[in-house]
Coordinates of C-alpha atoms and ligand atoms in Angstrom, one line a residue:
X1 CA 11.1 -29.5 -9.5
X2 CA 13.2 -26.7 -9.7
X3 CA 12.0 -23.2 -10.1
X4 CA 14.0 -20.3 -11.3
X5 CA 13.8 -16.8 -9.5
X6 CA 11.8 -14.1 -11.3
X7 CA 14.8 -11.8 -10.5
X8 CA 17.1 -14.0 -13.0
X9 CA 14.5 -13.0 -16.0
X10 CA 14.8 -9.7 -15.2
X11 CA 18.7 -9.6 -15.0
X12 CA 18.9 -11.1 -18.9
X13 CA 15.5 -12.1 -20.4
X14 CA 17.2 -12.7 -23.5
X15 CA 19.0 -15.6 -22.1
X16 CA 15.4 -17.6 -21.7
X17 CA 14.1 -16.8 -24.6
X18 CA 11.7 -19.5 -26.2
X19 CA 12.8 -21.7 -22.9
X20 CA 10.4 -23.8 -21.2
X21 CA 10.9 -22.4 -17.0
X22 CA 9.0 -23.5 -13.9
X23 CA 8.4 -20.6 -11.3
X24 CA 6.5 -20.1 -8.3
X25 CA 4.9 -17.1 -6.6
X26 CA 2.3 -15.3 -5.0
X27 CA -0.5 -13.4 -6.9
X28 CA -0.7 -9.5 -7.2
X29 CA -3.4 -9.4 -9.8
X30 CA -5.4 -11.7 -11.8
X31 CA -7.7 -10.2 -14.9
X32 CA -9.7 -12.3 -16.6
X33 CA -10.0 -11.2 -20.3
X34 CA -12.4 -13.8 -21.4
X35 CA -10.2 -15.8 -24.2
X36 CA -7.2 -15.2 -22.0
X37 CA -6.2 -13.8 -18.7
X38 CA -2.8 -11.6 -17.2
X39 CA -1.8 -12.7 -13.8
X40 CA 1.1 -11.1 -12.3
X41 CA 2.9 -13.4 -10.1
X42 CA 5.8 -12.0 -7.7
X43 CA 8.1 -14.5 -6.3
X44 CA 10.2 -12.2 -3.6
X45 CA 13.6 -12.3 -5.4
X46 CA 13.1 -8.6 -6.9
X47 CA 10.4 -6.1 -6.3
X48 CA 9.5 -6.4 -10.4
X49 CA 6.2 -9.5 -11.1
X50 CA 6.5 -11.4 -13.8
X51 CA 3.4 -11.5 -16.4
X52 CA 1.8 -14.6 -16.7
X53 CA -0.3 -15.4 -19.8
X54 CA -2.8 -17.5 -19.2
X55 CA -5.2 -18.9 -22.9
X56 CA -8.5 -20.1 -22.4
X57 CA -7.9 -23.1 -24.9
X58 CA -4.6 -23.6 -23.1
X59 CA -5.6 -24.7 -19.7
X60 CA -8.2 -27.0 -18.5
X61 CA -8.6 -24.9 -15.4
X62 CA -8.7 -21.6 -16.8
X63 CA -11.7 -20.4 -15.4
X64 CA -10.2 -21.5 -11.6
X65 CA -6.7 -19.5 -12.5
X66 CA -8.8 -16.2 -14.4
X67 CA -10.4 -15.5 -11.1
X68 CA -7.3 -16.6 -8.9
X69 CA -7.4 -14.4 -5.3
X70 CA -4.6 -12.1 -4.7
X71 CA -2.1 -13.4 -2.3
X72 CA -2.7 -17.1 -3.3
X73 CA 0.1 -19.3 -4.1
X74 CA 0.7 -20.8 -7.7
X75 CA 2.9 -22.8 -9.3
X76 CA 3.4 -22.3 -13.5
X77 CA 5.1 -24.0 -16.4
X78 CA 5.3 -22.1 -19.9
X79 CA 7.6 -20.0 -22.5
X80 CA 9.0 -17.0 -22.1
X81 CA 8.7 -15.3 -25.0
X82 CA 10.1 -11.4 -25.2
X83 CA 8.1 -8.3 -25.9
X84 CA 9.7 -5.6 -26.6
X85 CA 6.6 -3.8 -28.1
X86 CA 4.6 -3.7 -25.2
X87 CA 5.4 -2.6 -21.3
X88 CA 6.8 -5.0 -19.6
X89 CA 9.7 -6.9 -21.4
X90 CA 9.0 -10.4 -21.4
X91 CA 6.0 -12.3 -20.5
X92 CA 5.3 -16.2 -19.6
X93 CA 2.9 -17.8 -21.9
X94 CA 1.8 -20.3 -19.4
X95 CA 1.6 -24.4 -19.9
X96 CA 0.5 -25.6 -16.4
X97 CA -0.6 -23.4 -13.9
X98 CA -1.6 -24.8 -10.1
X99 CA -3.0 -23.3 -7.7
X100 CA -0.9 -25.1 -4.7
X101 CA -2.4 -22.8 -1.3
X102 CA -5.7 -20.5 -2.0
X103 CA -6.2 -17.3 0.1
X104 CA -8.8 -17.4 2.9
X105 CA -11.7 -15.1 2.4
X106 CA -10.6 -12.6 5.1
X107 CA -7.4 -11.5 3.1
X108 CA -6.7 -7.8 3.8
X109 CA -5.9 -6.5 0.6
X110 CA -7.2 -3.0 0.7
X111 CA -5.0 -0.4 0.7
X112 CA -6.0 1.5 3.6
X113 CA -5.1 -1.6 6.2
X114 CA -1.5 -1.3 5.1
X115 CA 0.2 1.1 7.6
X116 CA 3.6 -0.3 9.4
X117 CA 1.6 -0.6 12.5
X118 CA -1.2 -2.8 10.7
X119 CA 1.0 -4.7 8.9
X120 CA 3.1 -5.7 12.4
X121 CA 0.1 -7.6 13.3
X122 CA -0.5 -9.0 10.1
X123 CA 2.9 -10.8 9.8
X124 CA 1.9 -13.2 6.6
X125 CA 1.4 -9.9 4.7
X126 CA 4.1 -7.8 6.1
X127 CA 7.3 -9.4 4.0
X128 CA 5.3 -9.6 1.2
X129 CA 4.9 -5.7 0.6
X130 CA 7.3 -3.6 -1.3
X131 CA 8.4 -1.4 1.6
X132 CA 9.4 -4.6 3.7
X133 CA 10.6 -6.2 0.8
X134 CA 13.2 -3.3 0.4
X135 CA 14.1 -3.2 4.1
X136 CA 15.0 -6.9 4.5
X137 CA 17.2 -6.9 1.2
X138 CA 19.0 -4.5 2.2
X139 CA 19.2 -5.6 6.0
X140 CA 20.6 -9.0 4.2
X141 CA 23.0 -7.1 1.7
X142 CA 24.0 -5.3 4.9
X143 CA 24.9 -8.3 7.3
X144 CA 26.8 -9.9 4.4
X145 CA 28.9 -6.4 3.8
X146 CA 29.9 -6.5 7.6
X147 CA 31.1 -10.1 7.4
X148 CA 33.4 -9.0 4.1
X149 CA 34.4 -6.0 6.0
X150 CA 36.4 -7.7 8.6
X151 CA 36.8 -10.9 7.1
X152 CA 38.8 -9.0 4.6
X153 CA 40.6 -7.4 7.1
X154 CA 41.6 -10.4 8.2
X155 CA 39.4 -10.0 11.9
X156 CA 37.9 -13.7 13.5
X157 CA 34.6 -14.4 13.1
X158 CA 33.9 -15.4 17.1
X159 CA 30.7 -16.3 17.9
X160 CA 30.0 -15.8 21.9
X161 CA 27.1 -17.4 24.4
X162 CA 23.8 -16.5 24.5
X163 CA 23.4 -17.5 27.8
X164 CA 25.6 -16.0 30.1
X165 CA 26.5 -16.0 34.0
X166 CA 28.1 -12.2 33.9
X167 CA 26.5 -8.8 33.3
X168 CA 29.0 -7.3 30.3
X169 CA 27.4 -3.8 30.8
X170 CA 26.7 -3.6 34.4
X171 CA 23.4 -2.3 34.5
X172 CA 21.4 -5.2 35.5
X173 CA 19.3 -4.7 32.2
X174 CA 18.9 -8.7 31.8
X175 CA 16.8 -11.1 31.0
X176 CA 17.3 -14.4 33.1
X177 CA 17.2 -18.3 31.9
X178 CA 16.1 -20.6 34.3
X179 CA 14.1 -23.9 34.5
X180 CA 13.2 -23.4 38.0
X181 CA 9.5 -23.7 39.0
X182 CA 8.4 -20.3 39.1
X183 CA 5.3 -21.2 41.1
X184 CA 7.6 -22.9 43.8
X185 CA 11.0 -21.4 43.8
X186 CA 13.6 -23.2 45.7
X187 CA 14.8 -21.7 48.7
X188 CA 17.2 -21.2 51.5
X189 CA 16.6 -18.9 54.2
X190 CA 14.5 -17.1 51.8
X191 CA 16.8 -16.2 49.2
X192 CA 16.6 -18.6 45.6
X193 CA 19.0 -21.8 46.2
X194 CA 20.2 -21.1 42.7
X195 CA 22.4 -24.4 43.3
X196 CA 18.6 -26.0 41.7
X197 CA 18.6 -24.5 39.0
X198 CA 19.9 -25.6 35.5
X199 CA 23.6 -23.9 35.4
X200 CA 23.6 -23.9 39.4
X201 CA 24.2 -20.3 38.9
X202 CA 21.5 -17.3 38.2
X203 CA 22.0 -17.4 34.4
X204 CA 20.9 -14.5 32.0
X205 CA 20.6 -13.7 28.0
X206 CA 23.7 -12.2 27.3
X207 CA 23.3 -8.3 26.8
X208 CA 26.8 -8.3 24.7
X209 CA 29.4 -10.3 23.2
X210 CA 32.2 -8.0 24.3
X211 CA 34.1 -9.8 27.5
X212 CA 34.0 -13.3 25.5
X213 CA 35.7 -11.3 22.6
X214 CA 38.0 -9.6 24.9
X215 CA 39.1 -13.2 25.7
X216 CA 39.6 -14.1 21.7
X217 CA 41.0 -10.9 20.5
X218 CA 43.9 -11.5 23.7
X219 CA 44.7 -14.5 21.4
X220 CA 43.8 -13.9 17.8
X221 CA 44.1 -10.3 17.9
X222 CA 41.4 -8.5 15.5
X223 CA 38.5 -10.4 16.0
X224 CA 34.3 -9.4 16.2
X225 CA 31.3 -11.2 16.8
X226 CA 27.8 -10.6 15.5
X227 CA 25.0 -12.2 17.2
X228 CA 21.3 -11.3 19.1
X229 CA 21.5 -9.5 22.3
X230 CA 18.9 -9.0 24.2
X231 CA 17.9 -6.4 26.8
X232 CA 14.8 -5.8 29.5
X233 CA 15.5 -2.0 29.4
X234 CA 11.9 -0.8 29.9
X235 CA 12.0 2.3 27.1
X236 CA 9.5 2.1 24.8
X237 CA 10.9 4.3 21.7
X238 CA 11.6 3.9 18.0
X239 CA 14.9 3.4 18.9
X240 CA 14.6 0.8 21.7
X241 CA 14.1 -3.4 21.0
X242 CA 14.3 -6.1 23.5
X243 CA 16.0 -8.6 21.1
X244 CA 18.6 -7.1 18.6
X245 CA 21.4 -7.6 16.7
X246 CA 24.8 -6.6 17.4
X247 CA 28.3 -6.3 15.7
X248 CA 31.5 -6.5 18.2
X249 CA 34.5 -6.2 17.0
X250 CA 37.4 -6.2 19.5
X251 CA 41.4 -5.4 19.0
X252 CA 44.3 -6.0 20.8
X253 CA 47.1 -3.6 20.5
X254 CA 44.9 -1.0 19.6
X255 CA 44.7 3.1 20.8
X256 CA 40.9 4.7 20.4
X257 CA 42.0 6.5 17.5
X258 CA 42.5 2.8 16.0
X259 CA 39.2 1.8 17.0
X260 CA 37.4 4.9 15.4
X261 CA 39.7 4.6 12.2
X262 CA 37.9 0.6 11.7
X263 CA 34.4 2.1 12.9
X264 CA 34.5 4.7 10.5
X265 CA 35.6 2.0 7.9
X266 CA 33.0 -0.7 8.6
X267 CA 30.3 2.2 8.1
X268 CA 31.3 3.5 4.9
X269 CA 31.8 -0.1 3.3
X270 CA 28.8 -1.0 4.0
X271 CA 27.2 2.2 2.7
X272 CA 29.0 1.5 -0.3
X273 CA 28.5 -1.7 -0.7
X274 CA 24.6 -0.9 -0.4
X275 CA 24.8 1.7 -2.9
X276 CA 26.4 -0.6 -5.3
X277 CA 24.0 -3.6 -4.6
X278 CA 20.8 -2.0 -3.4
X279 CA 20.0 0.4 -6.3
X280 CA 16.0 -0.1 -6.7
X281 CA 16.1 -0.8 -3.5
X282 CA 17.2 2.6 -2.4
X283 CA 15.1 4.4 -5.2
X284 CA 11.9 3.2 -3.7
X285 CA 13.1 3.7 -0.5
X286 CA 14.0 7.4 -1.2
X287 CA 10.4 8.3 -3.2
X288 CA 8.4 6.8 -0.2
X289 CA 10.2 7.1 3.3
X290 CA 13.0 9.2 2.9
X291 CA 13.4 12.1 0.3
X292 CA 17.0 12.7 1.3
X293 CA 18.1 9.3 1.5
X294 CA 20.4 8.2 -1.5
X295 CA 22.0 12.0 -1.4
X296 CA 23.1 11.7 2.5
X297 CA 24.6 7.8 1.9
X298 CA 26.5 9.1 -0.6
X299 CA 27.4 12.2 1.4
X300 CA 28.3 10.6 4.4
X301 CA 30.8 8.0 2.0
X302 CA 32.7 10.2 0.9
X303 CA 33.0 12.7 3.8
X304 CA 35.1 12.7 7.3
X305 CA 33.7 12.1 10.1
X306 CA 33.2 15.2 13.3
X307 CA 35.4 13.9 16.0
X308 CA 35.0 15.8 19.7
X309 CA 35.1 15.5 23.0
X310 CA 32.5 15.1 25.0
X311 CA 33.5 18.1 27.0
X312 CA 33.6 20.3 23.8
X313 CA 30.4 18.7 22.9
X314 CA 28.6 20.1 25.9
X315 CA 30.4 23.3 25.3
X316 CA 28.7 23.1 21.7
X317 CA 25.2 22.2 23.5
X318 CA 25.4 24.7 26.0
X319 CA 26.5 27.5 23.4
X320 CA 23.5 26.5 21.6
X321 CA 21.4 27.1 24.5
X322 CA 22.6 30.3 25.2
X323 CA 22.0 31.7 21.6
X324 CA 18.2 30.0 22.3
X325 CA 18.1 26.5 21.1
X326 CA 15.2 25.0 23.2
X327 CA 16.2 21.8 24.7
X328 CA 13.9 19.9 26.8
X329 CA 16.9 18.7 29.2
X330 CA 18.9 20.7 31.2
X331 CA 22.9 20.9 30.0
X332 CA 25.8 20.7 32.0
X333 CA 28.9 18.7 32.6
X334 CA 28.1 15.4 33.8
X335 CA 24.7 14.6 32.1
X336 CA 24.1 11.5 29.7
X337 CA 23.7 13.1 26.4
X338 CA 19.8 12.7 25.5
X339 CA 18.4 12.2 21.5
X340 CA 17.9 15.9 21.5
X341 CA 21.4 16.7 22.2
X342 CA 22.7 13.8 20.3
X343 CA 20.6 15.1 17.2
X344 CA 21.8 18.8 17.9
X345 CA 25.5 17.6 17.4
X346 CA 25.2 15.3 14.4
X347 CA 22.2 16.9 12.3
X348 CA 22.6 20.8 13.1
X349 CA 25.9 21.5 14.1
X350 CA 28.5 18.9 12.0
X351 CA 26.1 18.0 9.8
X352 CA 27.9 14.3 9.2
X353 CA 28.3 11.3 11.6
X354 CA 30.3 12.6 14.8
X355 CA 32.8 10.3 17.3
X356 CA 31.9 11.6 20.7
X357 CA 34.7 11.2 23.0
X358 CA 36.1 10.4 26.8
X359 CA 32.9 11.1 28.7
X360 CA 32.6 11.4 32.5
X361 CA 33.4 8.1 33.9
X362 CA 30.0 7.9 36.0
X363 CA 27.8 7.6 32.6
X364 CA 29.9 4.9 31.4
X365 CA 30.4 1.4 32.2
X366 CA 32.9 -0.5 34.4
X367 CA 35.4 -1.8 31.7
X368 CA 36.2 1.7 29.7
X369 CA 39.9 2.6 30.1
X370 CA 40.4 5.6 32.8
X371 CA 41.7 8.5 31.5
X372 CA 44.7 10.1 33.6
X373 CA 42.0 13.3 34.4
X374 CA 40.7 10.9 37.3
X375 CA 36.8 12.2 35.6
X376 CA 36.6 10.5 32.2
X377 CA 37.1 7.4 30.6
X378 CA 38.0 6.4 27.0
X379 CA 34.8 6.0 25.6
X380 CA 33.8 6.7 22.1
X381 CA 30.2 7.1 20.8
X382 CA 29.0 7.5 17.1
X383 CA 26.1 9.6 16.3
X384 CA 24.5 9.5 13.4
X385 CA 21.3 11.9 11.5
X386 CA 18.2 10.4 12.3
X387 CA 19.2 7.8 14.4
X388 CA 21.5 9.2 17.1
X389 CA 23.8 6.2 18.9
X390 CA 24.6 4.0 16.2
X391 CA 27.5 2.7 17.9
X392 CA 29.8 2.8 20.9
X393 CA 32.9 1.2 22.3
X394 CA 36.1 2.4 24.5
X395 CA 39.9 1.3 25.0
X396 CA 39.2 -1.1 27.8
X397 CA 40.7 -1.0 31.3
X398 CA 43.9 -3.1 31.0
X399 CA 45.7 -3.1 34.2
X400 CA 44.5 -5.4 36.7
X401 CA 44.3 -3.0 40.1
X402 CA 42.6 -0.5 38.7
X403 CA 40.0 -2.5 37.0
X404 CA 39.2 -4.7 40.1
X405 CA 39.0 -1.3 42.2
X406 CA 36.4 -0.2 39.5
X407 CA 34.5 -3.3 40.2
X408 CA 34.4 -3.3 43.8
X409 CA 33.4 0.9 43.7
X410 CA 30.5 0.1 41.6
X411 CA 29.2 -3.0 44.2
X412 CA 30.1 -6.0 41.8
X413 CA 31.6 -9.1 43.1
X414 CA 35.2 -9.6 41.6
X415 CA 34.7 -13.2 41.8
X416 CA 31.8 -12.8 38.8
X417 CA 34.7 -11.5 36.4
X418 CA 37.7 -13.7 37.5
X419 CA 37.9 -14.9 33.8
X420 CA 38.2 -11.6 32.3
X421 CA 40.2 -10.1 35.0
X422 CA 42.3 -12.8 34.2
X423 CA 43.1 -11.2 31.1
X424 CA 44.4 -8.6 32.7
X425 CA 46.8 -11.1 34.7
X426 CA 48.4 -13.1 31.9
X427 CA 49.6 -11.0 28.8
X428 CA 47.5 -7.8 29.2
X429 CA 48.0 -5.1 26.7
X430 CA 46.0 -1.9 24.9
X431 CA 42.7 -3.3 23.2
X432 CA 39.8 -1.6 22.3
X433 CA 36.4 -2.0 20.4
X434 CA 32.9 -1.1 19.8
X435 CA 29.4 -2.0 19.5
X436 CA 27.1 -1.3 16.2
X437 CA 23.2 -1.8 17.0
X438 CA 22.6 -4.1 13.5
X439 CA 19.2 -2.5 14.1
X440 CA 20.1 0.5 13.8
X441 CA 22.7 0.5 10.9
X442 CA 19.3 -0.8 9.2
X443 CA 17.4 2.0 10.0
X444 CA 19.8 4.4 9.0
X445 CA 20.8 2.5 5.2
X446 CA 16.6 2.9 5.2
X447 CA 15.9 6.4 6.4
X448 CA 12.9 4.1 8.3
X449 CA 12.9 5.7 11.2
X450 CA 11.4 3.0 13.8
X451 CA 13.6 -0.2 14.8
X452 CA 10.2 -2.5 14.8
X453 CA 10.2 -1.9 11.1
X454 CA 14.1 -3.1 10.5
X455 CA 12.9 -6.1 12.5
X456 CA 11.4 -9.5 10.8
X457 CA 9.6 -10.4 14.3
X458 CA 10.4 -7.3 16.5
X459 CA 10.4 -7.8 20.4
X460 CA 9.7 -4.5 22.8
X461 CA 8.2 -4.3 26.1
X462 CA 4.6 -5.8 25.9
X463 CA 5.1 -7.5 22.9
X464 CA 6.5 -10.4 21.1
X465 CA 4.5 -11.9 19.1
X466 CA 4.8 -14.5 16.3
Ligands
4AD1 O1 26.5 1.3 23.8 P1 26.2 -0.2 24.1 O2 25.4 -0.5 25.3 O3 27.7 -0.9 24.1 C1 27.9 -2.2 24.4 O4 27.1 -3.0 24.6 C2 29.4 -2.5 24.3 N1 29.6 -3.8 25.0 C3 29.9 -2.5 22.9 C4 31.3 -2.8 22.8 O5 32.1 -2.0 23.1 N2 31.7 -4.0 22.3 O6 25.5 -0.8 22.8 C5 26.1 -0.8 21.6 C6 25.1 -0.4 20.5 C7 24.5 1.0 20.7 O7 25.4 2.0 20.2 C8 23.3 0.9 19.9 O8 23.5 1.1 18.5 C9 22.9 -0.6 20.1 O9 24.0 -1.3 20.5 N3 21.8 -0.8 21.1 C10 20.6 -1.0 20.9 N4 19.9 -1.2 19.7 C11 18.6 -1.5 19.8 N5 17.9 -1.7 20.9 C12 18.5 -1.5 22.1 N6 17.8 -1.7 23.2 C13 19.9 -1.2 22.1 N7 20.8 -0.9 23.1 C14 22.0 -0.7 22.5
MG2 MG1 26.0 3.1 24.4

């Protein structure tokens, strides 16, 4: 049997009028009104229910479906019929109705259980609410606007490994894969005998896509993965998961003015593709999480983003400081810029997202491109209000010397990155890209303001459950 989606009476009830449909959902509410009862039945494909009618002289089990326990599962055959006389538009004048998975009696259905932080450990009623409803539409709408976004501009779609024997980042933030018995680890002369283990090799979850698309994009030129990454960074925040998503694109022949120009681009579209798709969605969204929500997508669509360099950005900070701004960390040349200063720049000072550029070459990782100063690289950060980071990328070091010097300085064996050194050796040329946490893209088209709650099954030091 094939049900139809609630959400397809509500786009054009007209079009079933009189019909015979089968649909399937979860009670919301069931009130028994002795000759008949309502039940409202939501079926996940739209936040609206659809009323159920259910007559006494109708159904052999009416007395069974009357009292039917929110959250139970049913399955109904009847009429819709349209009524345009009463509240809700249309209503099904039920046939058959089964009850095909009852409730348990230890069903939470009281209002005051249902904070975000309840409803993470209750993970059968979280998707079922309104709020997490909205939040994984739109984190749906939003993956498949990404994909449009470069396929349209003609990018590869490239997926890279999961597991991985190199440390993209360089910060030793990895989880590792192994099928060696951890009680009796294989050793010689103390040290793990590695040559044991599944890939012979210590072997990790990647932490990004980025080298492996470096290797594509130096054949297919525009291309971008978008995959999990996972990382063991131990900082518990609202801003900080183990496991997330990540969107790499990666171009050859391309300056970091080129790479800011498609960053810029990816984010708007898929603003705008949300505003177009995501419309009750958003209105919810913006009466219960986020007042200024819908106004400051909009804004940020159809306004430029704040480009600076980092060095002007700490000239900014430190101006800021000195006419009394309180910051809780210290300012001055060299530091890694910290949510408070990130928020300074992008909420109080522009306003509007704001590219960060060419920090100090110690704060960054191995591959950004040197810039001829000898003290920076070409890195480029985005910061958006509310969120901070959203993304970050660089022109990436192309010339072979300099990049294997960079290795060495920083204590990492060569011989791990032959393969994309490599790439420096056969055809090198200007490429650059950038990383966009999927996570928290989500949180900012949401205004939600913790990652956990852009997450189906979030994983974060101490906990991943389900
Ligand atoms: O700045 P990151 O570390 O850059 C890279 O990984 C590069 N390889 C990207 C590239 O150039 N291809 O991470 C990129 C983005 C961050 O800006 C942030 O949005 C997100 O990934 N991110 C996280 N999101 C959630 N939880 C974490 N633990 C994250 N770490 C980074
Ligand atoms: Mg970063």
């Amino acid at each position: 049997m094939k049900r139809t989606q609630i959400s397809k009476f509500w786009k054009d009830a007209s079009g079933f009028e009189g019909q015979t449909v089968d649909v399937a959902g979860w009670v919301r509410s069931a009130r028994d009104m002795k000759e008949f009862a309502f039940i409202t039945l939501n079926d996940g494909s739209c936040f609206n229910d659809l009323q159920v009618v259910a007559e006494r002289g109708e159904l052999s089990n009416y007395t069974e479906i009357a009292n039917a326990h929110v959250g139970s599962a049913l399955r109904v055959s009847g009429i819709i019929h349209l009524t345009p006389e009463r509240p809700q538009p249309f209503e099904l004048k039920a046939d058959t109705i089964e009850i095909v998975g009852d409730v348990a009696s230890d069903y939470p259905i009281q209002k005051k259980h249902a904070t975000r932080e309840f409803l993470r450990e209750h993970q059968h009623l979280r998707p079922r609410t309104n709020l997490f409803r909205a939040v994984f539409r739109i984190r749906s709408r939003a993956a498949y606007a990404v994909h449009s976004y470069f396929q349209d501009l003609g990018f590869l779609y490239v997926t890279t490994p999961i597991i991985t024997t190199s440390d993209a980042e360089g910060a030793g933030e990895m989880f590792r894969v192994t099928t060696l018995d951890l009680e009796n680890v294989p050793k010689t002369d103390s040290h793990v005998d590695w040559s044991k283990d599944f890939f012979q090799a210590p072997a990790s979850l990647t932490v990004s896509g980025q080298l492996q698309g470096e290797n594509f994009a130096m054949a297919f030129g525009d291309i971008y993965t978008f995959g999990p990454t996972f990382r063991a960074e131990n900082s518990n925040t609202r801003r900080h998961a183990a496991e997330f998503w990540m969107i790499e694109p990666e171009m050859a022949f391309c300056d970091l003015q080129g790479n800011m120009e498609v960053a810029e681009g990816l984010l708007k579209s898929v603003i705008n593709y949300i505003l177009d798709h995501c419309d009750q969605e958003l209105s919810m969204l913006n009466r219960f999480v986020d007042k200024g929500l819908t106004e400051r997508l909009r804004h940020v669509a159809s306004s430029d983003f704040a480009r600076v360099t980092y060095t002007e950005a700490i000239e900014i900070l430190e101006e800021a400081a000195a006419q009394g701004h309180a910051f809780e960390y210290p300012i001055s040349w060299g530091i890694d810029l910290q949510t408070e200063h990130e928020r300074y720049l992008t909420e109080e000072h522009f306003k509007r997202p704001t590219f960060v550029t060419d920090y100090p070459k110690d704060i960054k990782a191995f591959y950004m491109k040197a810039n001829p100063d000898g003290k920076t690289v070409a890195a480029v950060d985005c910061l958006v209000p509310g969120v901070g980071e959203i993304l970050g990328g660089s022109l990436r070091e192309d010339n072979f010397e300099i990049l294997e010097k960079r290795i060495v300085e920083l204590g990492m064996n060569p011989e791990d990155y032959k393969a994309y050194l490599d790439l420096r050796k056969y055809g090198s040329c200007e490429h650059a890209g950038f990383g966009v946490g999927f996570e928290r893209l989500v949180m900012y088209l949401t205004g939600i303001d913790n990652i956990r709650d852009v997450l189906p099954h979030p994983r974060t030091v101490g906990s991943a459950e389900f």
